GROMACS .gro file of C-alpha atoms in nm:
model
  499
    1MET     CA    1  -1.548  -5.546  -6.602
    2ILE     CA    2  -1.468  -5.272  -6.448
    3GLU     CA    3  -1.166  -4.984  -6.560
    4VAL     CA    4  -1.074  -4.742  -6.332
    5HIS     CA    5  -0.801  -4.505  -6.577
    6SER     CA    6  -0.546  -4.229  -6.430
    7ILE     CA    7  -0.747  -4.139  -6.109
    8THR     CA    8  -0.572  -3.867  -5.929
    9ILE     CA    9  -0.767  -3.785  -5.566
   10THR     CA   10  -0.655  -3.478  -5.395
   11THR     CA   11  -0.844  -3.348  -5.034
   12LYS     CA   12  -0.940  -3.032  -5.065
   13LYS     CA   13  -0.801  -2.863  -4.696
   14ASP     CA   14  -0.501  -3.022  -4.745
   15SER     CA   15  -0.451  -3.073  -5.051
   16ARG     CA   16  -0.265  -3.352  -4.927
   17THR     CA   17  -0.290  -3.614  -5.277
   18LEU     CA   18  -0.390  -3.952  -5.130
   19LEU     CA   19  -0.304  -4.091  -5.502
   20HIS     CA   20  -0.129  -4.077  -5.846
   21ASP     CA   21  -0.194  -4.206  -6.140
   22LEU     CA   22  -0.404  -4.527  -6.085
   23HIS     CA   23  -0.510  -4.817  -6.323
   24LEU     CA   24  -0.601  -5.094  -6.285
   25ASN     CA   25  -0.923  -5.363  -6.397
   26ILE     CA   26  -1.164  -5.586  -6.222
   27GLN     CA   27  -1.255  -5.880  -6.410
   28THR     CA   28  -1.438  -6.130  -6.355
   29GLY     CA   29  -1.300  -6.380  -6.011
   30ASP     CA   30  -1.126  -6.082  -5.899
   31LYS     CA   31  -1.157  -6.035  -5.454
   32ILE     CA   32  -0.921  -5.801  -5.440
   33ALA     CA   33  -0.855  -5.600  -5.115
   34ILE     CA   34  -0.769  -5.254  -5.012
   35ILE     CA   35  -0.509  -5.230  -4.780
   36GLY     CA   36  -0.296  -4.937  -4.633
   37GLU     CA   37  -0.245  -4.753  -4.274
   38GLU     CA   38  -0.581  -4.488  -4.172
   39GLY     CA   39  -0.683  -4.198  -4.310
   40ASN     CA   40  -0.478  -4.221  -4.663
   41GLY     CA   41  -0.787  -4.265  -4.853
   42LYS     CA   42  -0.911  -4.641  -4.886
   43SER     CA   43  -1.269  -4.510  -4.882
   44THR     CA   44  -1.222  -4.219  -5.029
   45LEU     CA   45  -1.140  -4.453  -5.382
   46LEU     CA   46  -1.425  -4.740  -5.320
   47LYS     CA   47  -1.685  -4.403  -5.291
   48PHE     CA   48  -1.521  -4.247  -5.601
   49ILE     CA   49  -1.534  -4.608  -5.775
   50TYR     CA   50  -1.876  -4.645  -5.719
   51ASN     CA   51  -1.993  -4.251  -5.795
   52GLU     CA   52  -1.776  -3.958  -5.795
   53GLN     CA   53  -1.987  -3.664  -5.697
   54LEU     CA   54  -1.941  -3.933  -5.281
   55ILE     CA   55  -1.613  -3.774  -5.245
   56ALA     CA   56  -1.698  -3.460  -5.487
   57GLU     CA   57  -1.754  -3.210  -5.123
   58TYR     CA   58  -1.377  -3.325  -4.997
   59CYS     CA   59  -1.144  -3.414  -5.244
   60THR     CA   60  -1.136  -3.306  -5.708
   61PHE     CA   61  -1.002  -3.616  -5.864
   62GLU     CA   62  -0.864  -3.688  -6.184
   63GLY     CA   63  -0.933  -3.971  -6.486
   64LYS     CA   64  -1.243  -4.182  -6.479
   65VAL     CA   65  -1.392  -4.427  -6.357
   66MET     CA   66  -1.551  -4.667  -6.677
   67ARG     CA   67  -1.860  -4.952  -6.577
   68SER     CA   68  -1.964  -4.922  -6.905
   69ASP     CA   69  -2.370  -5.160  -6.793
   70TYR     CA   70  -2.258  -5.307  -6.491
   71SER     CA   71  -2.480  -5.248  -6.166
   72LEU     CA   72  -2.198  -5.099  -5.893
   73GLY     CA   73  -2.385  -5.261  -5.520
   74PHE     CA   74  -2.260  -5.063  -5.273
   75LEU     CA   75  -2.143  -5.109  -4.910
   76SER     CA   76  -2.066  -4.817  -4.700
   77GLN     CA   77  -1.846  -4.822  -4.317
   78GLU     CA   78  -2.224  -4.643  -4.189
   79LEU     CA   79  -2.548  -4.573  -4.224
   80SER     CA   80  -2.644  -4.237  -4.316
   81ASP     CA   81  -2.854  -4.013  -4.013
   82LYS     CA   82  -3.106  -4.082  -4.335
   83GLU     CA   83  -3.163  -4.507  -4.311
   84LYS     CA   84  -3.121  -4.524  -3.972
   85GLN     CA   85  -3.478  -4.346  -3.993
   86MET     CA   86  -3.565  -4.656  -4.268
   87THR     CA   87  -3.736  -4.943  -4.193
   88ILE     CA   88  -3.603  -5.276  -4.278
   89ALA     CA   89  -3.965  -5.266  -4.509
   90ASP     CA   90  -3.797  -4.878  -4.662
   91PHE     CA   91  -3.487  -5.091  -4.748
   92PHE     CA   92  -3.658  -5.353  -5.041
   93ALA     CA   93  -3.920  -5.149  -5.140
   94GLU     CA   94  -3.725  -5.204  -5.531
   95ASN     CA   95  -3.680  -5.627  -5.375
   96GLN     CA   96  -3.561  -5.888  -5.673
   97TRP     CA   97  -3.542  -6.229  -5.583
   98SER     CA   98  -3.198  -6.392  -5.706
   99LYS     CA   99  -3.088  -6.716  -5.575
  100GLU     CA  100  -2.806  -6.535  -5.423
  101LEU     CA  101  -3.075  -6.304  -5.232
  102LEU     CA  102  -3.307  -6.646  -5.075
  103ARG     CA  103  -2.978  -6.831  -4.992
  104ALA     CA  104  -2.872  -6.604  -4.822
  105MET     CA  105  -3.205  -6.520  -4.617
  106ASP     CA  106  -3.244  -6.802  -4.561
  107ASP     CA  107  -2.827  -6.875  -4.404
  108PHE     CA  108  -2.936  -6.511  -4.185
  109GLY     CA  109  -3.294  -6.730  -4.102
  110ILE     CA  110  -3.446  -6.358  -4.188
  111HIS     CA  111  -3.715  -6.587  -4.375
  112SER     CA  112  -3.880  -6.215  -4.426
  113LEU     CA  113  -3.763  -5.826  -4.509
  114ASP     CA  114  -4.115  -5.684  -4.486
  115SER     CA  115  -4.074  -5.512  -4.199
  116ASP     CA  116  -4.131  -5.178  -3.964
  117GLN     CA  117  -3.853  -5.170  -3.766
  118LYS     CA  118  -3.592  -4.898  -3.815
  119MET     CA  119  -3.242  -5.045  -3.925
  120GLY     CA  120  -3.138  -4.768  -3.678
  121VAL     CA  121  -3.187  -4.979  -3.351
  122LEU     CA  122  -3.060  -5.244  -3.408
  123SER     CA  123  -2.724  -5.439  -3.420
  124GLY     CA  124  -2.458  -5.336  -3.654
  125GLY     CA  125  -2.427  -5.661  -3.654
  126GLU     CA  126  -2.747  -5.657  -3.761
  127ARG     CA  127  -2.802  -5.451  -3.979
  128PHE     CA  128  -2.479  -5.575  -4.161
  129LYS     CA  129  -2.700  -5.844  -4.260
  130TYR     CA  130  -3.034  -5.602  -4.390
  131ARG     CA  131  -2.755  -5.440  -4.546
  132PHE     CA  132  -2.586  -5.689  -4.748
  133LEU     CA  133  -2.939  -5.833  -4.912
  134SER     CA  134  -3.023  -5.494  -4.992
  135LEU     CA  135  -2.708  -5.508  -5.211
  136LEU     CA  136  -2.815  -5.910  -5.316
  137ALA     CA  137  -3.169  -5.778  -5.381
  138GLN     CA  138  -3.040  -5.497  -5.656
  139ASN     CA  139  -2.915  -5.773  -5.847
  140PRO     CA  140  -2.554  -5.569  -5.880
  141ASP     CA  141  -2.167  -5.737  -6.102
  142VAL     CA  142  -1.951  -5.566  -5.911
  143LEU     CA  143  -1.993  -5.549  -5.502
  144LEU     CA  144  -1.762  -5.267  -5.324
  145LEU     CA  145  -1.775  -5.344  -4.979
  146ASP     CA  146  -1.563  -5.079  -4.688
  147GLU     CA  147  -1.495  -5.299  -4.458
  148PRO     CA  148  -1.762  -5.541  -4.366
  149THR     CA  149  -1.681  -5.745  -4.089
  150ASN     CA  150  -1.619  -5.375  -3.850
  151ASP     CA  151  -1.903  -5.491  -3.661
  152LEU     CA  152  -1.987  -5.966  -3.758
  153ASP     CA  153  -1.961  -6.228  -3.524
  154ILE     CA  154  -1.671  -6.471  -3.632
  155GLN     CA  155  -1.970  -6.708  -3.796
  156THR     CA  156  -2.105  -6.392  -4.002
  157MET     CA  157  -1.756  -6.352  -4.045
  158GLU     CA  158  -1.748  -6.715  -4.145
  159TRP     CA  159  -1.966  -6.653  -4.366
  160LEU     CA  160  -1.849  -6.386  -4.559
  161GLU     CA  161  -1.547  -6.560  -4.602
  162GLY     CA  162  -1.793  -6.846  -4.730
  163PHE     CA  163  -2.029  -6.618  -4.912
  164ILE     CA  164  -1.676  -6.395  -5.132
  165GLN     CA  165  -1.464  -6.694  -5.198
  166GLN     CA  166  -1.745  -6.830  -5.382
  167THR     CA  167  -1.914  -6.611  -5.602
  168THR     CA  168  -1.882  -6.447  -5.920
  169PHE     CA  169  -1.916  -6.172  -5.832
  170PRO     CA  170  -1.641  -5.906  -5.825
  171VAL     CA  171  -1.537  -5.817  -5.545
  172LEU     CA  172  -1.323  -5.467  -5.438
  173TYR     CA  173  -1.320  -5.417  -5.012
  174VAL     CA  174  -1.154  -5.225  -4.825
  175SER     CA  175  -1.020  -5.457  -4.499
  176HIS     CA  176  -0.901  -5.456  -4.146
  177ASP     CA  177  -0.882  -5.790  -4.140
  178GLU     CA  178  -0.578  -6.001  -4.158
  179THR     CA  179  -0.751  -6.376  -4.090
  180PHE     CA  180  -1.024  -6.209  -4.376
  181ILE     CA  181  -0.839  -6.086  -4.616
  182ALA     CA  182  -0.613  -6.420  -4.572
  183ASN     CA  183  -0.904  -6.667  -4.667
  184THR     CA  184  -1.107  -6.404  -4.905
  185ALA     CA  185  -0.850  -6.259  -5.208
  186ASN     CA  186  -0.705  -6.317  -5.402
  187GLY     CA  187  -0.506  -5.989  -5.504
  188ILE     CA  188  -0.430  -5.702  -5.313
  189LEU     CA  189  -0.420  -5.309  -5.359
  190HIS     CA  190  -0.261  -5.106  -5.140
  191MET     CA  191  -0.150  -4.808  -5.052
  192GLU     CA  192   0.082  -4.559  -4.882
  193LEU     CA  193   0.162  -4.238  -4.766
  194THR     CA  194   0.575  -4.197  -4.757
  195LYS     CA  195   0.722  -3.936  -4.664
  196ARG     CA  196   0.507  -3.765  -4.378
  197LYS     CA  197   0.235  -3.835  -4.623
  198GLN     CA  198   0.360  -3.664  -4.807
  199VAL     CA  199   0.511  -3.886  -5.162
  200PRO     CA  200   0.143  -4.089  -5.283
  201LYS     CA  201   0.239  -4.439  -5.308
  202TYR     CA  202   0.010  -4.825  -5.496
  203THR     CA  203   0.127  -5.124  -5.554
  204PHE     CA  204  -0.086  -5.340  -5.699
  205SER     CA  205  -0.076  -5.758  -5.705
  206ARG     CA  206  -0.316  -6.018  -5.830
  207GLU     CA  207  -0.192  -6.308  -5.601
  208PRO     CA  208  -0.314  -6.387  -5.172
  209TYR     CA  209  -0.238  -6.155  -4.878
  210GLU     CA  210   0.051  -6.398  -4.821
  211SER     CA  211   0.194  -6.422  -5.097
  212TYR     CA  212   0.215  -6.029  -5.107
  213LEU     CA  213   0.370  -5.922  -4.771
  214GLY     CA  214   0.606  -6.245  -4.813
  215ASN     CA  215   0.707  -6.160  -5.169
  216ARG     CA  216   0.686  -5.701  -5.083
  217GLU     CA  217   0.933  -5.839  -4.874
  218ASN     CA  218   1.147  -5.942  -5.043
  219HIS     CA  219   1.131  -5.724  -5.313
  220LEU     CA  220   1.214  -5.458  -5.066
  221SER     CA  221   1.533  -5.610  -4.896
  222LYS     CA  222   1.696  -5.739  -5.177
  223GLN     CA  223   1.560  -5.293  -5.283
  224GLU     CA  224   1.770  -5.187  -4.967
  225GLN     CA  225   2.063  -5.382  -5.022
  226ILE     CA  226   2.106  -5.305  -5.390
  227ALA     CA  227   2.114  -4.937  -5.264
  228LYS     CA  228   2.361  -4.965  -4.938
  229LYS     CA  229   2.600  -5.173  -5.156
  230GLN     CA  230   2.584  -4.876  -5.440
  231ALA     CA  231   2.630  -4.647  -5.161
  232SER     CA  232   2.900  -4.779  -5.030
  233ASP     CA  233   3.103  -4.830  -5.389
  234HIS     CA  234   3.067  -4.438  -5.482
  235LYS     CA  235   3.161  -4.371  -5.146
  236LYS     CA  236   3.493  -4.566  -5.185
  237GLN     CA  237   3.522  -4.462  -5.579
  238MET     CA  238   3.475  -4.112  -5.363
  239ALA     CA  239   3.754  -4.167  -5.160
  240LYS     CA  240   4.001  -4.332  -5.406
  241TRP     CA  241   3.925  -4.070  -5.661
  242HIS     CA  242   4.036  -3.766  -5.408
  243ASP     CA  243   4.298  -3.918  -5.258
  244VAL     CA  244   4.425  -3.918  -5.696
  245TRP     CA  245   4.372  -3.586  -5.706
  246ASN     CA  246   4.491  -3.419  -5.418
  247LYS     CA  247   4.860  -3.512  -5.495
  248ALA     CA  248   4.721  -3.446  -5.876
  249GLU     CA  249   4.612  -3.080  -5.677
  250HIS     CA  250   4.977  -3.088  -5.505
  251GLN     CA  251   5.222  -3.180  -5.778
  252HIS     CA  252   4.987  -2.891  -5.960
  253ARG     CA  253   5.098  -2.603  -5.727
  254ASN     CA  254   5.443  -2.695  -5.643
  255VAL     CA  255   5.564  -2.926  -5.944
  256SER     CA  256   5.493  -2.758  -6.200
  257ARG     CA  257   5.172  -2.592  -6.368
  258SER     CA  258   5.335  -2.639  -6.703
  259ASP     CA  259   5.392  -3.041  -6.742
  260PRO     CA  260   5.094  -3.109  -6.988
  261ARG     CA  261   5.054  -3.451  -6.876
  262LEU     CA  262   4.976  -3.352  -6.531
  263GLN     CA  263   4.724  -3.053  -6.717
  264LYS     CA  264   4.569  -3.415  -6.887
  265LYS     CA  265   4.608  -3.601  -6.570
  266ILE     CA  266   4.348  -3.298  -6.411
  267LYS     CA  267   4.200  -3.285  -6.730
  268SER     CA  268   4.134  -3.704  -6.717
  269LEU     CA  269   4.044  -3.652  -6.380
  270LYS     CA  270   3.780  -3.400  -6.425
  271ASN     CA  271   3.594  -3.604  -6.631
  272GLN     CA  272   3.601  -3.911  -6.423
  273LYS     CA  273   3.438  -3.698  -6.167
  274GLU     CA  274   3.171  -3.639  -6.384
  275ARG     CA  275   3.169  -4.020  -6.447
  276ILE     CA  276   3.061  -4.105  -6.085
  277GLU     CA  277   2.844  -3.871  -6.010
  278ARG     CA  278   2.584  -3.881  -6.365
  279ALA     CA  279   2.611  -4.327  -6.282
  280SER     CA  280   2.535  -4.218  -5.939
  281GLU     CA  281   2.212  -4.106  -6.024
  282THR     CA  282   2.107  -4.463  -6.233
  283PHE     CA  283   2.109  -4.541  -5.817
  284GLN     CA  284   1.849  -4.769  -5.654
  285GLU     CA  285   1.648  -4.563  -5.386
  286VAL     CA  286   1.683  -4.758  -5.035
  287PRO     CA  287   1.289  -4.790  -5.073
  288SER     CA  288   1.011  -4.573  -4.902
  289VAL     CA  289   0.733  -4.735  -4.735
  290GLU     CA  290   0.493  -4.634  -4.473
  291GLU     CA  291   0.521  -4.784  -4.207
  292ALA     CA  292   0.297  -4.903  -3.892
  293SER     CA  293   0.187  -4.724  -3.628
  294GLU     CA  294   0.425  -4.766  -3.286
  295PHE     CA  295   0.217  -4.851  -2.987
  296ARG     CA  296   0.397  -4.789  -2.616
  297PHE     CA  297   0.273  -4.893  -2.277
  298ASP     CA  298   0.463  -4.715  -2.019
  299PHE     CA  299   0.632  -5.060  -1.828
  300ALA     CA  300   0.584  -4.907  -1.502
  301VAL     CA  301   0.187  -4.959  -1.513
  302HIS     CA  302   0.144  -5.351  -1.366
  303VAL     CA  303  -0.104  -5.495  -1.168
  304PRO     CA  304   0.037  -5.751  -0.931
  305ARG     CA  305  -0.078  -6.119  -0.981
  306SER     CA  306  -0.312  -6.315  -0.846
  307LYS     CA  307  -0.463  -6.002  -0.737
  308GLN     CA  308  -0.878  -5.970  -0.790
  309ILE     CA  309  -1.011  -5.740  -0.988
  310LEU     CA  310  -1.361  -5.852  -1.008
  311ASP     CA  311  -1.578  -6.028  -0.888
  312TYR     CA  312  -1.930  -5.956  -1.091
  313SER     CA  313  -2.281  -6.133  -1.062
  314LEU     CA  314  -2.566  -6.059  -1.252
  315GLU     CA  315  -2.908  -6.222  -1.245
  316ILE     CA  316  -3.088  -6.070  -1.600
  317LEU     CA  317  -2.925  -5.902  -1.895
  318GLN     CA  318  -3.201  -5.694  -2.118
  319ILE     CA  319  -3.242  -5.426  -2.271
  320ALA     CA  320  -3.574  -5.187  -2.246
  321ASN     CA  321  -3.713  -5.509  -2.075
  322LYS     CA  322  -3.556  -5.781  -2.360
  323GLN     CA  323  -3.357  -6.038  -2.182
  324LEU     CA  324  -3.078  -6.160  -2.389
  325SER     CA  325  -2.824  -6.376  -2.048
  326LYS     CA  326  -2.907  -6.472  -1.783
  327GLN     CA  327  -2.706  -6.621  -1.418
  328ILE     CA  328  -2.404  -6.444  -1.527
  329HIS     CA  329  -2.108  -6.481  -1.227
  330LEU     CA  330  -1.745  -6.330  -1.412
  331THR     CA  331  -1.443  -6.300  -1.211
  332ILE     CA  332  -1.071  -6.104  -1.330
  333LYS     CA  333  -0.743  -6.153  -1.184
  334GLY     CA  334  -0.462  -5.969  -1.202
  335PRO     CA  335  -0.344  -5.952  -1.515
  336GLU     CA  336  -0.560  -6.124  -1.663
  337LYS     CA  337  -0.601  -6.059  -2.081
  338VAL     CA  338  -1.065  -6.110  -2.135
  339ALA     CA  339  -1.228  -6.094  -2.444
  340ILE     CA  340  -1.569  -6.203  -2.495
  341ILE     CA  341  -1.742  -6.313  -2.867
  342GLY     CA  342  -2.103  -6.384  -2.826
  343GLU     CA  343  -2.349  -6.397  -3.146
  344ASN     CA  344  -2.424  -6.018  -3.275
  345GLY     CA  345  -2.789  -5.927  -3.079
  346ILE     CA  346  -2.632  -6.065  -2.755
  347GLY     CA  347  -2.611  -5.782  -2.548
  348LYS     CA  348  -2.178  -5.852  -2.561
  349THR     CA  349  -2.184  -5.445  -2.540
  350THR     CA  350  -2.474  -5.395  -2.281
  351LEU     CA  351  -2.256  -5.596  -2.062
  352LEU     CA  352  -1.900  -5.486  -2.100
  353LYS     CA  353  -2.067  -5.116  -1.947
  354LYS     CA  354  -2.238  -5.286  -1.720
  355ILE     CA  355  -1.846  -5.371  -1.563
  356MET     CA  356  -1.782  -5.072  -1.603
  357ASP     CA  357  -1.927  -4.905  -1.425
  358GLU     CA  358  -1.877  -5.189  -1.188
  359LEU     CA  359  -1.501  -5.176  -1.191
  360VAL     CA  360  -1.523  -4.738  -1.184
  361GLU     CA  361  -1.759  -4.780  -0.887
  362HIS     CA  362  -1.570  -4.991  -0.660
  363SER     CA  363  -1.202  -5.050  -0.816
  364ALA     CA  364  -0.831  -4.831  -0.764
  365LEU     CA  365  -0.741  -4.854  -1.066
  366LYS     CA  366  -0.732  -4.635  -1.278
  367ILE     CA  367  -0.935  -4.772  -1.613
  368GLY     CA  368  -0.957  -4.636  -1.970
  369TYR     CA  369  -1.203  -4.728  -2.216
  370MET     CA  370  -1.216  -4.798  -2.541
  371PRO     CA  371  -1.557  -4.748  -2.675
  372GLN     CA  372  -1.739  -4.853  -3.027
  373ASN     CA  373  -1.851  -4.544  -3.092
  374TYR     CA  374  -1.602  -4.289  -3.027
  375GLU     CA  375  -1.734  -3.964  -3.038
  376ASP     CA  376  -1.847  -4.109  -2.705
  377ARG     CA  377  -1.478  -4.059  -2.565
  378LEU     CA  378  -1.443  -3.820  -2.786
  379ASP     CA  379  -1.516  -3.383  -2.812
  380SER     CA  380  -1.455  -3.380  -3.224
  381THR     CA  381  -1.411  -2.969  -3.221
  382LYS     CA  382  -1.159  -3.030  -3.003
  383THR     CA  383  -0.804  -3.175  -3.151
  384PRO     CA  384  -0.543  -3.392  -3.107
  385ILE     CA  385  -0.320  -3.154  -2.883
  386GLU     CA  386  -0.638  -3.056  -2.708
  387PHE     CA  387  -0.791  -3.397  -2.578
  388LEU     CA  388  -0.538  -3.566  -2.397
  389GLU     CA  389  -0.332  -3.265  -2.255
  390THR     CA  390  -0.486  -3.070  -2.065
  391SER     CA  391  -0.265  -2.925  -1.846
  392GLY     CA  392  -0.017  -2.723  -2.025
  393SER     CA  393   0.313  -2.807  -1.896
  394LYS     CA  394   0.512  -2.786  -2.164
  395ASP     CA  395   0.653  -3.189  -2.104
  396ALA     CA  396   0.336  -3.291  -2.132
  397ILE     CA  397   0.229  -3.108  -2.463
  398THR     CA  398   0.650  -3.237  -2.627
  399LYS     CA  399   0.516  -3.620  -2.458
  400ALA     CA  400   0.184  -3.605  -2.648
  401TYR     CA  401   0.394  -3.412  -2.984
  402THR     CA  402   0.642  -3.700  -2.928
  403TYR     CA  403   0.347  -4.018  -2.902
  404LEU     CA  404   0.085  -3.834  -3.189
  405GLY     CA  405   0.430  -3.901  -3.437
  406SER     CA  406   0.479  -4.184  -3.343
  407MET     CA  407   0.158  -4.344  -3.419
  408ARG     CA  408   0.233  -4.130  -3.773
  409PHE     CA  409   0.017  -3.821  -3.682
  410THR     CA  410   0.117  -3.447  -3.876
  411LYS     CA  411   0.159  -3.212  -3.724
  412GLU     CA  412  -0.164  -3.091  -3.922
  413GLU     CA  413  -0.361  -3.316  -3.844
  414MET     CA  414  -0.207  -3.360  -3.427
  415HIS     CA  415  -0.390  -2.906  -3.504
  416GLN     CA  416  -0.736  -3.008  -3.660
  417PRO     CA  417  -1.038  -3.143  -3.505
  418ILE     CA  418  -1.082  -3.454  -3.452
  419GLN     CA  419  -1.427  -3.494  -3.645
  420ASN     CA  420  -1.169  -3.436  -3.958
  421LEU     CA  421  -0.968  -3.789  -3.848
  422SER     CA  422  -1.095  -4.120  -3.900
  423GLY     CA  423  -1.229  -4.399  -3.769
  424GLY     CA  424  -0.844  -4.587  -3.711
  425GLN     CA  425  -0.688  -4.200  -3.680
  426LYS     CA  426  -0.932  -4.130  -3.349
  427ALA     CA  427  -0.920  -4.555  -3.175
  428LYS     CA  428  -0.524  -4.400  -3.221
  429LEU     CA  429  -0.594  -4.100  -2.981
  430LEU     CA  430  -0.839  -4.297  -2.743
  431LEU     CA  431  -0.507  -4.569  -2.681
  432LEU     CA  432  -0.271  -4.231  -2.642
  433LYS     CA  433  -0.501  -4.132  -2.421
  434MET     CA  434  -0.511  -4.478  -2.205
  435ILE     CA  435  -0.096  -4.506  -2.257
  436LEU     CA  436   0.006  -4.136  -2.115
  437ASP     CA  437  -0.341  -4.124  -1.781
  438GLN     CA  438  -0.085  -4.502  -1.709
  439CYS     CA  439  -0.452  -4.695  -1.689
  440GLU     CA  440  -0.428  -5.028  -1.531
  441ILE     CA  441  -0.732  -5.100  -1.673
  442LEU     CA  442  -0.822  -5.103  -2.079
  443ILE     CA  443  -1.166  -5.202  -2.093
  444LEU     CA  444  -1.179  -5.192  -2.506
  445ASP     CA  445  -1.469  -5.294  -2.793
  446GLU     CA  446  -1.400  -5.426  -3.056
  447PRO     CA  447  -1.047  -5.229  -3.025
  448THR     CA  448  -0.885  -5.355  -3.345
  449ARG     CA  449  -1.130  -5.328  -3.571
  450ASN     CA  450  -1.035  -4.995  -3.720
  451PHE     CA  451  -0.674  -5.015  -3.710
  452SER     CA  452  -0.490  -5.133  -4.106
  453PRO     CA  453  -0.374  -5.550  -4.139
  454LEU     CA  454  -0.027  -5.403  -4.115
  455THR     CA  455  -0.129  -5.182  -3.739
  456THR     CA  456  -0.273  -5.451  -3.643
  457PRO     CA  457  -0.022  -5.666  -3.546
  458VAL     CA  458   0.236  -5.413  -3.409
  459LEU     CA  459  -0.107  -5.311  -3.194
  460CYS     CA  460  -0.142  -5.702  -3.046
  461HIS     CA  461   0.251  -5.776  -2.923
  462ALA     CA  462   0.184  -5.381  -2.728
  463LEU     CA  463  -0.107  -5.551  -2.593
  464ALA     CA  464  -0.019  -5.892  -2.531
  465ALA     CA  465   0.331  -5.710  -2.343
  466PHE     CA  466   0.060  -5.500  -2.141
  467ASP     CA  467   0.097  -5.513  -1.789
  468GLY     CA  468  -0.229  -5.424  -1.659
  469VAL     CA  469  -0.591  -5.560  -1.757
  470ILE     CA  470  -0.781  -5.566  -2.073
  471ILE     CA  471  -1.174  -5.660  -2.090
  472SER     CA  472  -1.185  -5.673  -2.391
  473ILE     CA  473  -1.465  -5.800  -2.707
  474SER     CA  474  -1.344  -5.830  -3.039
  475HIS     CA  475  -1.415  -6.052  -3.337
  476ASP     CA  476  -1.069  -6.015  -3.447
  477ARG     CA  477  -0.875  -6.349  -3.505
  478ARG     CA  478  -0.531  -6.236  -3.430
  479TYR     CA  479  -0.612  -6.098  -3.150
  480LEU     CA  480  -0.842  -6.379  -2.984
  481GLN     CA  481  -0.509  -6.611  -3.074
  482GLU     CA  482  -0.235  -6.342  -2.970
  483VAL     CA  483  -0.360  -6.117  -2.650
  484ALA     CA  484  -0.677  -6.276  -2.482
  485THR     CA  485  -0.564  -6.476  -2.187
  486THR     CA  486  -0.920  -6.650  -2.134
  487VAL     CA  487  -1.168  -6.610  -2.404
  488TYR     CA  488  -1.607  -6.635  -2.310
  489GLU     CA  489  -1.875  -6.667  -2.468
  490LEU     CA  490  -2.179  -6.510  -2.484
  491THR     CA  491  -2.516  -6.714  -2.515
  492SER     CA  492  -2.832  -6.699  -2.394
  493ASP     CA  493  -2.745  -6.889  -2.116
  494GLY     CA  494  -2.475  -6.699  -1.966
  495LEU     CA  495  -2.117  -6.652  -2.052
  496THR     CA  496  -1.927  -6.969  -2.069
  497LYS     CA  497  -1.534  -7.030  -2.124
  498ILE     CA  498  -1.399  -7.107  -2.418
  499LYS     CA  499  -1.062  -7.087  -2.378
   0.00000   0.00000   0.00000
């Protein structure tokens, strides 16, 4: 239905090629997940397929997208400032009613699209519902979704999984959520930047996510084994050749220079060396792949077991005089890892901020905070190095460089304004600040929301091993299973412990 032909995309600011000579056909029934590390150009590719001009300001490109007469529906990661000021009714000014739209409205419990409420005041999950309905109202032939699960509660996420599984629309989407990808994708487009982010590479495979991971691991392992054996055999062959050559050289110097048999042998050895070297040019290379980031929390951070961290009660949780929940009580002991789930708009982020205020006021432990909106904690005009290290100490600056390198920042990225970084890179900065500051309590609002499926398992492992306290909001099912030791659900009636 859609043909992506010979696409090469290069950034203007640093002339880095994100994608080289991509060919991709999007067919009926395709549910293709685009995966890869943060800042690799996944969102840029999705925008390009929808409309090349969306990336013209910051990228150059070659190749073309042949869309025929098919209509594409695009869900971006964030609302623009203009869209935030629009009312719900504005989003449905040119509405095309369809079975899909009516069914989705019914599933979401939305009975009217004629509302003067502005999009900017809605919760992330509520925005998604109206934005997704507006896509269906356009009656598209193909759906392009950029991180659609970012702000969704588990119920809405499972609804979207069911929709993608059952829809006849081809769907091309970027996602960080491994469980979501595993439950929906029948094809994987894996974008990588190898060799210090200088060499782009892509792999496309029409198979489910878990099959792709298994086959990729086997393929890379076989490639590596072949490359190492060829290199080892070559080394032995050359060592043997050098032994014979040294003997011939010794005879040539000390026995007889004019012996025709010796001259013939030396010529033969030279020819043999050329053959060995020519053969080595066809050897399998050790596969070059993009590596996941490393997260290393300091083992010196330790919160004693059973130490009382929090004993918090709130009679009413409200926003702008609207009651969201009531009779909330939460106690936390070290080194507990608490996760809070709940429907969109129930007030989870508001509660988390109140908990943080309580801890800041009454706890002597060092606290780190990752909000959903990273800019609340980041000065976008500073560079990553300036954000991480303000003392000017040479050792501290060296440590900051080392940790940024372990999180796959290039030298250029370490010295450019934070506003130019991807969402995942900004999240890494916040976590890295907590690591360097040796924070004992981590307050995390959707910590995995912008990390790739390759980095999320590494982060979950590090957080699970962290010997401090974690208080978080998450709907990432892997995170809830592997990191959270206690899970509460926030409802209109308070907090209920479910794990």
